[in-house]
Amino acid sequence: MSKPLSLSKIIKRFQTTWQELPDHRHPSNNTCYRIADAAASAFSVFFMQSPSFLAHQRDMHQHKGRDNVATLFGVENIPSDNQIRNLLDPITPDHFHADFAWVIEELERSGQLASFQAYAGTYLIAFDGVVFHSSEKIHCENCTTRQDRSGVTHYYHSAIIPVMVKPVSAHVLSLPPECIVPQDGHEKQDCERAAVKRWLAHHQPRYQPHTVTYLGDDLYANQPLCQLIDQTYVQFFVFVCKPDSHRTLYEWLASLEGADGLETRQDRHWNGKHGEIWSYRLVNQVPLRAGDDPMMVNWFELTITHEETGKVIYHNAWVTNHLLSPENVSQLAVVGRARWKVENENINVLKTKGYNLNHNFGHGEAHLANVFFTLNLLAFLVHTTQHLVNEAYRLLRETLSVRRTFFNDLKALTRYMVFASWESLFAFMIEGLELDLPPP
Ligand SMILES: [Zn+2]
């Protein structure tokens, strides 16, 4: 029986949708390779986290007449790296956005997404920007550029990578990225803001009103974006709010402070070694910016101090359109702090394990770099969903993560043997490790 969202089901679905990818080849060209095979082959490299995966499987096919790219990723003929580049380069990365959406919808159908609902029943979607290509030489028509002082041009690719987070879980769900394009401008801040607006226009309509709390750092705490989320999309936000970039708001706070206009709350926590004092200050309805028509937002801060020494261990402040009270402020601080996961989980995994895979594949002339980046994030999403829904995967991952060998074992096994399916590969590993699958 095929379990909900089994790897086989996901791969089958991707194979079907990828057959519809636009094929930019002229009819006279050699069209023996399917476009879906090119996409699935590239995806397989990111999913296996192995730059040499395809080369090994081509060898294997030559010797055994069979290979794991066929059995595990549904690829009829493995194209050469060059052919993969040529086939995928003209395709814009948004062609893969529906694959992310489908995975998330399947999680919702299977009841797994409900566990991601946090404060006031909302999903927490954290925005963050990332640079995934930087070079003085390698570039394409979609690189953003910057001249340094000595006149040297630097080429970049960056993107907004929204992820669904939950405060108590290490898992984050990658949502479709929004690649920053040269038209977005030159300043990091302008680029990220433009890309976030584009992301919201494309993807926010999937969510019912009042079902999402968007999280982000200080650069998102600006009036146009906050108004867009609050009024146009009818959702919530919790954005970091720093004094340097919000002078008017902090002047207002200072005047309230003197007049005793800020509410407070204090909790004591034991961290296992010493006591901590968690002090909150909060106020509703303060102006986000100067001028005639400022948006009124709700502000809160958390300061954690060492109970004995009084030393500040942590401090941060946020603005939100959730109504604040001394009763809910600690929960909203948990929401605001859930943003750190973007940096710790998602980006680090990709930076240390994933991004370097792009280098092995090449950059392309049009969209290839952005397509590979998108497929990389999609692979990451599929791994996370397997951790959530697939008992065998979870057992193996948790057993082998301790020994840091999950991906090395996958590489080694698929180099020497052909497995008929993901299920048989996982069953082989579980048996070899003498693990017991818990009863369903
Ligand atoms: Zn480029």
Short mmCIF file of C-alpha atoms and ligand atoms in Angstrom, two decimals:
data_model
loop_
_atom_site.label_atom_id
_atom_site.label_comp_id
_atom_site.label_asym_id
_atom_site.label_seq_id
_atom_site.Cartn_x
_atom_site.Cartn_y
_atom_site.Cartn_z
CA MET A 1 0.00 0.00 0.00
CA SER A 2 1.32 3.42 -0.91
CA LYS A 3 1.36 5.65 2.17
CA PRO A 4 0.21 9.27 1.92
CA LEU A 5 3.01 11.33 0.47
CA SER A 6 5.38 8.43 0.05
CA LEU A 7 8.53 9.30 -1.88
CA SER A 8 7.30 7.20 -4.78
CA LYS A 9 4.08 9.19 -4.91
CA ILE A 10 5.96 12.52 -4.85
CA ILE A 11 8.40 11.45 -7.58
CA LYS A 12 5.54 10.18 -9.73
CA ARG A 13 3.73 13.46 -9.37
CA PHE A 14 6.85 15.50 -10.24
CA GLN A 15 7.47 13.34 -13.29
CA THR A 16 3.92 14.02 -14.48
CA THR A 17 4.02 17.79 -13.98
CA TRP A 18 7.54 18.10 -15.39
CA GLN A 19 6.40 16.60 -18.69
CA GLU A 20 4.48 19.85 -19.14
CA LEU A 21 7.59 22.04 -18.78
CA PRO A 22 8.13 24.22 -21.85
CA ASP A 23 10.54 22.61 -24.30
CA HIS A 24 12.51 25.31 -26.07
CA ARG A 25 14.29 22.99 -28.49
CA HIS A 26 13.77 23.42 -32.20
CA PRO A 27 12.09 20.36 -33.72
CA SER A 28 15.19 19.76 -35.86
CA ASN A 29 17.36 19.35 -32.76
CA ASN A 30 18.05 16.03 -31.16
CA THR A 31 15.00 15.58 -28.93
CA CYS A 32 15.67 12.05 -27.67
CA TYR A 33 15.82 13.24 -24.05
CA ARG A 34 12.60 14.15 -22.30
CA ILE A 35 12.44 17.52 -20.56
CA ALA A 36 11.02 15.74 -17.49
CA ASP A 37 14.12 13.52 -17.43
CA ALA A 38 16.36 16.59 -17.37
CA ALA A 39 14.42 18.11 -14.45
CA ALA A 40 14.25 14.84 -12.51
CA SER A 41 17.97 14.17 -13.09
CA ALA A 42 18.90 17.60 -11.72
CA PHE A 43 16.50 17.11 -8.81
CA SER A 44 18.10 13.73 -8.04
CA VAL A 45 21.54 15.32 -7.55
CA PHE A 46 20.13 17.78 -5.02
CA PHE A 47 17.99 15.16 -3.34
CA MET A 48 20.92 12.74 -2.95
CA GLN A 49 23.27 15.66 -2.08
CA SER A 50 25.82 14.04 -4.34
CA PRO A 51 27.43 15.85 -7.31
CA SER A 52 28.67 12.53 -8.69
CA PHE A 53 25.34 10.70 -8.44
CA LEU A 54 24.47 10.93 -12.15
CA ALA A 55 27.98 9.98 -13.32
CA HIS A 56 27.88 6.84 -11.15
CA GLN A 57 24.43 5.92 -12.38
CA ARG A 58 25.47 6.34 -16.03
CA ASP A 59 28.37 3.92 -15.36
CA MET A 60 26.03 1.53 -13.64
CA HIS A 61 23.59 1.62 -16.54
CA GLN A 62 26.42 0.74 -18.92
CA HIS A 63 27.41 -2.30 -16.86
CA LYS A 64 24.11 -3.57 -15.53
CA GLY A 65 21.62 -2.13 -18.02
CA ARG A 66 19.75 -0.65 -15.04
CA ASP A 67 20.21 2.33 -12.74
CA ASN A 68 18.72 4.07 -9.68
CA VAL A 69 17.87 7.31 -11.50
CA ALA A 70 15.32 5.19 -13.37
CA THR A 71 13.96 3.23 -10.40
CA LEU A 72 14.07 5.99 -7.75
CA PHE A 73 13.48 9.14 -9.84
CA GLY A 74 11.52 7.77 -12.82
CA VAL A 75 14.07 8.89 -15.42
CA GLU A 76 13.89 6.95 -18.71
CA ASN A 77 17.23 8.15 -20.11
CA ILE A 78 19.77 10.08 -18.07
CA PRO A 79 20.74 13.13 -20.14
CA SER A 80 24.36 14.32 -20.09
CA ASP A 81 25.17 17.25 -17.78
CA ASN A 82 25.41 19.43 -20.87
CA GLN A 83 21.98 18.37 -22.07
CA ILE A 84 20.49 18.99 -18.62
CA ARG A 85 21.92 22.51 -18.72
CA ASN A 86 20.63 23.20 -22.22
CA LEU A 87 17.15 21.87 -21.49
CA LEU A 88 16.65 23.65 -18.16
CA ASP A 89 18.40 26.98 -18.83
CA PRO A 90 15.48 28.59 -20.75
CA ILE A 91 12.87 27.57 -18.13
CA THR A 92 11.92 30.19 -15.52
CA PRO A 93 12.04 28.91 -11.92
CA ASP A 94 8.37 29.72 -11.27
CA HIS A 95 7.48 26.61 -13.29
CA PHE A 96 8.41 24.62 -10.17
CA HIS A 97 6.36 26.68 -7.69
CA ALA A 98 3.28 24.50 -8.12
CA ASP A 99 5.33 21.48 -6.95
CA PHE A 100 5.96 23.17 -3.58
CA ALA A 101 2.28 24.04 -3.30
CA TRP A 102 1.23 20.48 -4.09
CA VAL A 103 3.50 19.02 -1.38
CA ILE A 104 2.15 21.48 1.20
CA GLU A 105 -1.46 20.74 0.14
CA GLU A 106 -0.81 16.99 0.47
CA LEU A 107 0.55 17.59 3.98
CA GLU A 108 -2.61 19.51 4.74
CA ARG A 109 -4.81 16.71 3.37
CA SER A 110 -2.97 14.14 5.49
CA GLY A 111 -3.45 16.26 8.61
CA GLN A 112 0.28 16.87 9.06
CA LEU A 113 0.16 20.61 8.40
CA ALA A 114 -2.15 21.26 11.35
CA SER A 115 0.76 20.77 13.75
CA PHE A 116 2.35 23.87 12.20
CA GLN A 117 -0.48 26.09 13.39
CA ALA A 118 0.87 28.32 16.14
CA TYR A 119 -0.31 31.55 17.73
CA ALA A 120 -4.06 32.18 17.24
CA GLY A 121 -4.19 29.20 14.90
CA THR A 122 -1.99 30.92 12.31
CA TYR A 123 0.84 29.43 10.26
CA LEU A 124 4.17 31.16 10.83
CA ILE A 125 5.89 32.06 7.57
CA ALA A 126 9.36 33.55 8.01
CA PHE A 127 10.99 35.60 5.26
CA ASP A 128 14.73 35.79 4.82
CA GLY A 129 17.10 36.78 2.08
CA VAL A 130 20.05 34.67 0.95
CA VAL A 131 22.87 35.10 -1.56
CA PHE A 132 23.51 31.82 -3.38
CA HIS A 133 25.95 32.88 -6.07
CA SER A 134 28.77 35.41 -5.98
CA SER A 135 31.49 35.69 -8.57
CA GLU A 136 33.64 38.15 -10.48
CA LYS A 137 33.66 35.95 -13.56
CA ILE A 138 30.72 33.58 -13.81
CA HIS A 139 27.51 35.38 -14.71
CA CYS A 140 24.28 35.23 -16.69
CA GLU A 141 21.60 37.64 -17.85
CA ASN A 142 19.75 37.28 -14.52
CA CYS A 143 22.70 38.06 -12.26
CA THR A 144 22.45 41.22 -10.21
CA THR A 145 25.65 43.26 -10.38
CA ARG A 146 27.60 45.59 -8.14
CA GLN A 147 30.74 47.59 -8.92
CA ASP A 148 33.29 47.76 -6.14
CA ARG A 149 35.55 50.77 -5.51
CA SER A 150 38.22 49.56 -7.87
CA GLY A 151 35.65 49.25 -10.66
CA VAL A 152 35.45 45.46 -10.62
CA THR A 153 31.98 44.05 -11.31
CA HIS A 154 30.62 41.41 -8.91
CA TYR A 155 27.82 39.11 -10.02
CA TYR A 156 25.22 37.78 -7.59
CA HIS A 157 22.15 35.66 -7.29
CA SER A 158 20.00 36.14 -4.25
CA ALA A 159 16.48 35.18 -3.28
CA ILE A 160 13.83 35.42 -0.61
CA ILE A 161 13.33 32.01 0.91
CA PRO A 162 10.11 31.87 2.91
CA VAL A 163 9.76 28.92 5.24
CA MET A 164 6.93 27.71 7.43
CA VAL A 165 8.27 27.31 10.97
CA LYS A 166 6.89 26.13 14.26
CA PRO A 167 8.37 27.20 17.56
CA VAL A 168 8.82 23.78 19.16
CA SER A 169 10.04 21.90 16.09
CA ALA A 170 13.37 21.68 14.31
CA HIS A 171 11.55 21.13 11.01
CA VAL A 172 10.92 23.95 8.58
CA LEU A 173 8.89 23.64 5.38
CA SER A 174 10.44 25.41 2.38
CA LEU A 175 7.93 27.43 0.39
CA PRO A 176 8.64 28.56 -3.19
CA PRO A 177 11.59 30.99 -3.27
CA GLU A 178 11.36 34.37 -4.99
CA CYS A 179 14.54 35.02 -6.93
CA ILE A 180 15.79 38.60 -6.92
CA VAL A 181 16.19 39.88 -10.47
CA PRO A 182 18.27 42.79 -11.83
CA GLN A 183 15.12 44.95 -12.19
CA ASP A 184 14.63 44.86 -8.40
CA GLY A 185 17.38 47.48 -7.97
CA HIS A 186 20.81 47.64 -6.42
CA GLU A 187 20.25 48.12 -2.70
CA LYS A 188 19.83 44.89 -0.73
CA GLN A 189 16.92 46.42 1.15
CA ASP A 190 14.98 47.48 -1.99
CA CYS A 191 15.60 44.13 -3.66
CA GLU A 192 14.31 42.10 -0.74
CA ARG A 193 11.24 44.29 -0.30
CA ALA A 194 10.36 44.09 -4.00
CA ALA A 195 10.82 40.32 -3.98
CA VAL A 196 8.66 39.87 -0.89
CA LYS A 197 5.85 41.89 -2.47
CA ARG A 198 6.08 39.71 -5.55
CA TRP A 199 6.04 36.56 -3.42
CA LEU A 200 2.94 37.76 -1.57
CA ALA A 201 1.16 38.59 -4.85
CA HIS A 202 1.88 35.08 -6.17
CA HIS A 203 1.42 32.88 -3.13
CA GLN A 204 -0.52 34.66 -0.40
CA PRO A 205 -3.93 34.09 -2.15
CA ARG A 206 -3.59 30.38 -1.19
CA TYR A 207 -4.22 31.31 2.44
CA GLN A 208 -7.57 32.28 3.96
CA PRO A 209 -7.65 35.66 5.78
CA HIS A 210 -6.29 35.66 9.36
CA THR A 211 -4.45 32.35 8.92
CA VAL A 212 -0.82 33.48 8.52
CA THR A 213 1.61 35.40 10.73
CA TYR A 214 4.54 36.63 8.64
CA LEU A 215 7.91 36.90 10.40
CA GLY A 216 10.98 38.82 9.35
CA ASP A 217 13.83 41.04 10.42
CA ASP A 218 13.89 44.81 10.80
CA LEU A 219 13.94 45.60 7.08
CA TYR A 220 10.41 44.17 6.72
CA ALA A 221 9.03 46.43 9.47
CA ASN A 222 8.14 49.22 7.04
CA GLN A 223 4.77 50.81 6.43
CA PRO A 224 4.06 49.75 2.81
CA LEU A 225 4.70 46.06 3.57
CA CYS A 226 2.94 46.06 6.95
CA GLN A 227 -0.11 47.76 5.41
CA LEU A 228 -0.11 45.33 2.52
CA ILE A 229 -0.17 42.37 4.91
CA ASP A 230 -2.66 43.94 7.34
CA GLN A 231 -5.10 45.61 4.97
CA THR A 232 -4.78 44.07 1.51
CA TYR A 233 -4.08 40.46 2.52
CA VAL A 234 -5.77 40.54 5.97
CA GLN A 235 -2.99 38.57 7.68
CA PHE A 236 -0.70 39.15 10.62
CA PHE A 237 2.96 40.06 11.02
CA VAL A 238 5.58 40.03 13.76
CA PHE A 239 8.67 41.89 12.51
CA VAL A 240 11.82 42.84 14.41
CA CYS A 241 11.82 46.59 15.12
CA LYS A 242 15.13 48.35 15.85
CA PRO A 243 15.52 51.90 17.21
CA ASP A 244 17.91 53.11 14.44
CA SER A 245 15.40 52.48 11.69
CA HIS A 246 12.29 53.44 13.68
CA ARG A 247 13.17 56.77 15.33
CA THR A 248 9.61 58.12 15.52
CA LEU A 249 8.27 54.96 17.10
CA TYR A 250 10.99 54.92 19.74
CA GLU A 251 10.54 58.64 20.51
CA TRP A 252 6.86 57.89 21.07
CA LEU A 253 7.81 54.99 23.36
CA ALA A 254 10.17 57.22 25.33
CA SER A 255 7.39 59.73 25.93
CA LEU A 256 5.01 56.96 27.06
CA GLU A 257 7.64 55.48 29.32
CA GLY A 258 7.82 58.69 31.34
CA ALA A 259 4.03 58.83 31.55
CA ASP A 260 3.91 55.17 32.65
CA GLY A 261 2.12 54.25 29.43
CA LEU A 262 3.86 50.92 28.82
CA GLU A 263 2.51 47.70 30.24
CA THR A 264 4.93 45.13 31.62
CA ARG A 265 5.17 41.52 32.55
CA GLN A 266 7.91 39.62 34.34
CA ASP A 267 8.48 35.85 34.52
CA ARG A 268 11.19 33.79 36.15
CA HIS A 269 12.62 30.78 34.29
CA TRP A 270 15.10 28.16 35.47
CA ASN A 271 17.49 27.23 32.65
CA GLY A 272 19.06 24.29 34.46
CA LYS A 273 22.01 26.32 35.76
CA HIS A 274 20.61 29.59 37.04
CA GLY A 275 17.45 31.65 37.20
CA GLU A 276 16.53 34.01 34.36
CA ILE A 277 14.26 37.03 34.57
CA TRP A 278 12.17 37.50 31.43
CA SER A 279 10.95 41.09 31.31
CA TYR A 280 8.38 42.20 28.74
CA ARG A 281 7.26 45.71 27.86
CA LEU A 282 4.36 46.27 25.50
CA VAL A 283 2.04 48.89 24.09
CA ASN A 284 -0.72 48.90 21.47
CA GLN A 285 -1.21 51.60 18.85
CA VAL A 286 2.06 53.41 18.26
CA PRO A 287 3.04 55.04 14.92
CA LEU A 288 5.32 52.95 12.73
CA ARG A 289 6.81 56.05 11.06
CA ALA A 290 6.76 59.83 11.01
CA GLY A 291 4.41 61.82 8.76
CA ASP A 292 0.70 62.50 8.43
CA ASP A 293 -0.62 59.01 7.89
CA PRO A 294 1.45 56.62 9.97
CA MET A 295 0.20 53.06 10.37
CA MET A 296 -0.51 52.33 14.03
CA VAL A 297 1.16 49.10 15.19
CA ASN A 298 1.62 47.22 18.45
CA TRP A 299 5.14 47.08 19.93
CA PHE A 300 6.71 44.69 22.45
CA GLU A 301 10.14 43.76 23.69
CA LEU A 302 11.72 40.94 25.65
CA THR A 303 14.81 41.33 27.82
CA ILE A 304 16.25 38.24 29.51
CA THR A 305 18.67 38.86 32.38
CA HIS A 306 20.75 36.61 34.63
CA GLU A 307 18.93 36.50 37.94
CA GLU A 308 22.05 36.91 40.07
CA THR A 309 24.40 39.05 37.98
CA GLY A 310 21.74 41.10 36.19
CA LYS A 311 23.66 40.59 32.94
CA VAL A 312 21.51 40.88 29.79
CA ILE A 313 21.41 37.48 28.07
CA TYR A 314 18.95 38.35 25.29
CA HIS A 315 17.10 41.35 24.01
CA ASN A 316 14.83 41.92 21.06
CA ALA A 317 11.81 44.04 20.11
CA TRP A 318 9.07 43.58 17.53
CA VAL A 319 6.07 45.27 15.96
CA THR A 320 2.90 43.36 15.20
CA ASN A 321 -0.76 43.76 14.28
CA HIS A 322 -1.77 41.08 16.79
CA LEU A 323 -3.40 42.86 19.73
CA LEU A 324 -1.06 42.72 22.74
CA SER A 325 -1.78 42.13 26.40
CA PRO A 326 0.39 41.08 29.37
CA GLU A 327 -1.29 37.66 29.04
CA ASN A 328 -0.33 36.94 25.41
CA VAL A 329 2.96 38.84 25.08
CA SER A 330 5.10 35.85 26.08
CA GLN A 331 3.47 33.72 23.37
CA LEU A 332 4.10 36.41 20.78
CA ALA A 333 7.74 36.59 21.83
CA VAL A 334 7.96 32.85 21.12
CA VAL A 335 6.51 33.58 17.67
CA GLY A 336 8.96 36.43 17.06
CA ARG A 337 11.88 34.26 18.10
CA ALA A 338 10.80 31.37 15.84
CA ARG A 339 12.43 33.34 13.02
CA TRP A 340 15.91 32.25 14.11
CA LYS A 341 15.09 28.85 12.67
CA VAL A 342 15.37 30.19 9.15
CA GLU A 343 19.01 30.91 9.75
CA ASN A 344 19.79 27.91 11.86
CA GLU A 345 18.00 25.10 10.12
CA ASN A 346 17.21 25.88 6.53
CA ILE A 347 20.06 28.11 5.44
CA ASN A 348 22.78 26.26 7.24
CA VAL A 349 21.73 22.92 5.84
CA LEU A 350 21.72 24.35 2.35
CA LYS A 351 24.89 26.37 2.77
CA THR A 352 26.95 23.55 4.15
CA LYS A 353 25.44 20.72 2.17
CA GLY A 354 23.44 22.04 -0.72
CA TYR A 355 24.58 25.23 -2.40
CA ASN A 356 27.97 23.91 -3.41
CA LEU A 357 26.14 21.45 -5.65
CA ASN A 358 25.30 24.35 -7.96
CA HIS A 359 28.97 24.81 -8.75
CA ASN A 360 29.34 21.32 -10.10
CA PHE A 361 26.49 21.85 -12.49
CA GLY A 362 27.30 25.23 -13.98
CA HIS A 363 25.57 28.56 -14.10
CA GLY A 364 23.80 28.79 -17.47
CA GLU A 365 23.06 31.87 -19.52
CA ALA A 366 19.44 32.61 -18.60
CA HIS A 367 17.62 30.87 -15.73
CA LEU A 368 19.69 27.79 -14.91
CA ALA A 369 21.21 29.09 -11.65
CA ASN A 370 17.76 30.05 -10.36
CA VAL A 371 16.23 26.76 -11.50
CA PHE A 372 18.90 24.70 -9.71
CA PHE A 373 18.47 26.78 -6.56
CA THR A 374 14.70 26.21 -6.70
CA LEU A 375 15.09 22.44 -7.23
CA ASN A 376 17.53 22.38 -4.32
CA LEU A 377 14.92 23.93 -2.02
CA LEU A 378 12.28 21.56 -3.38
CA ALA A 379 14.53 18.61 -2.51
CA PHE A 380 14.92 20.03 0.98
CA LEU A 381 11.12 20.30 1.32
CA VAL A 382 10.67 16.68 0.22
CA HIS A 383 13.23 15.50 2.80
CA THR A 384 11.37 17.40 5.53
CA THR A 385 8.00 15.96 4.52
CA GLN A 386 9.46 12.45 4.57
CA HIS A 387 10.71 13.11 8.08
CA LEU A 388 7.16 14.11 9.03
CA VAL A 389 5.14 11.36 7.32
CA ASN A 390 7.41 8.41 6.52
CA GLU A 391 8.16 6.10 9.48
CA ALA A 392 10.98 4.27 7.73
CA TYR A 393 12.65 7.47 6.60
CA ARG A 394 12.36 9.01 10.06
CA LEU A 395 13.80 5.93 11.75
CA LEU A 396 16.78 5.84 9.37
CA ARG A 397 17.39 9.56 9.48
CA GLU A 398 17.31 9.67 13.26
CA THR A 399 19.51 6.62 13.63
CA LEU A 400 22.03 7.70 11.02
CA SER A 401 22.05 11.42 11.80
CA VAL A 402 23.78 10.53 15.04
CA ARG A 403 26.48 8.92 12.94
CA ARG A 404 26.19 11.61 10.25
CA THR A 405 26.06 8.98 7.57
CA PHE A 406 22.54 9.06 6.13
CA PHE A 407 23.54 10.70 2.85
CA ASN A 408 26.88 8.88 2.65
CA ASP A 409 25.09 5.57 3.03
CA LEU A 410 22.55 6.51 0.34
CA LYS A 411 25.42 7.41 -1.97
CA ALA A 412 27.36 4.23 -1.33
CA LEU A 413 24.39 1.87 -1.58
CA THR A 414 23.06 3.38 -4.79
CA ARG A 415 26.52 3.30 -6.30
CA TYR A 416 26.80 -0.48 -6.02
CA MET A 417 23.23 -1.74 -6.14
CA VAL A 418 20.04 -1.00 -8.01
CA PHE A 419 16.96 -0.69 -5.81
CA ALA A 420 13.52 -1.28 -7.29
CA SER A 421 11.95 1.51 -5.21
CA TRP A 422 12.51 3.87 -2.29
CA GLU A 423 10.56 1.45 -0.13
CA SER A 424 12.95 -1.40 -0.92
CA LEU A 425 16.00 0.82 -0.39
CA PHE A 426 14.75 1.89 3.05
CA ALA A 427 13.75 -1.69 3.92
CA PHE A 428 17.26 -2.87 2.99
CA MET A 429 18.85 -0.22 5.22
CA ILE A 430 16.54 -0.95 8.15
CA GLU A 431 17.26 -4.66 7.92
CA GLY A 432 21.01 -4.12 7.61
CA LEU A 433 21.03 -1.87 10.66
CA GLU A 434 18.85 -4.36 12.55
CA LEU A 435 16.33 -1.67 13.39
CA ASP A 436 12.72 -2.31 14.25
CA LEU A 437 10.04 -0.26 12.59
CA PRO A 438 7.43 0.74 15.17
CA PRO A 439 4.03 -0.78 14.36
CA PRO A 440 1.89 1.61 12.25
ZN ZN B 1 23.71 34.56 -13.06
#
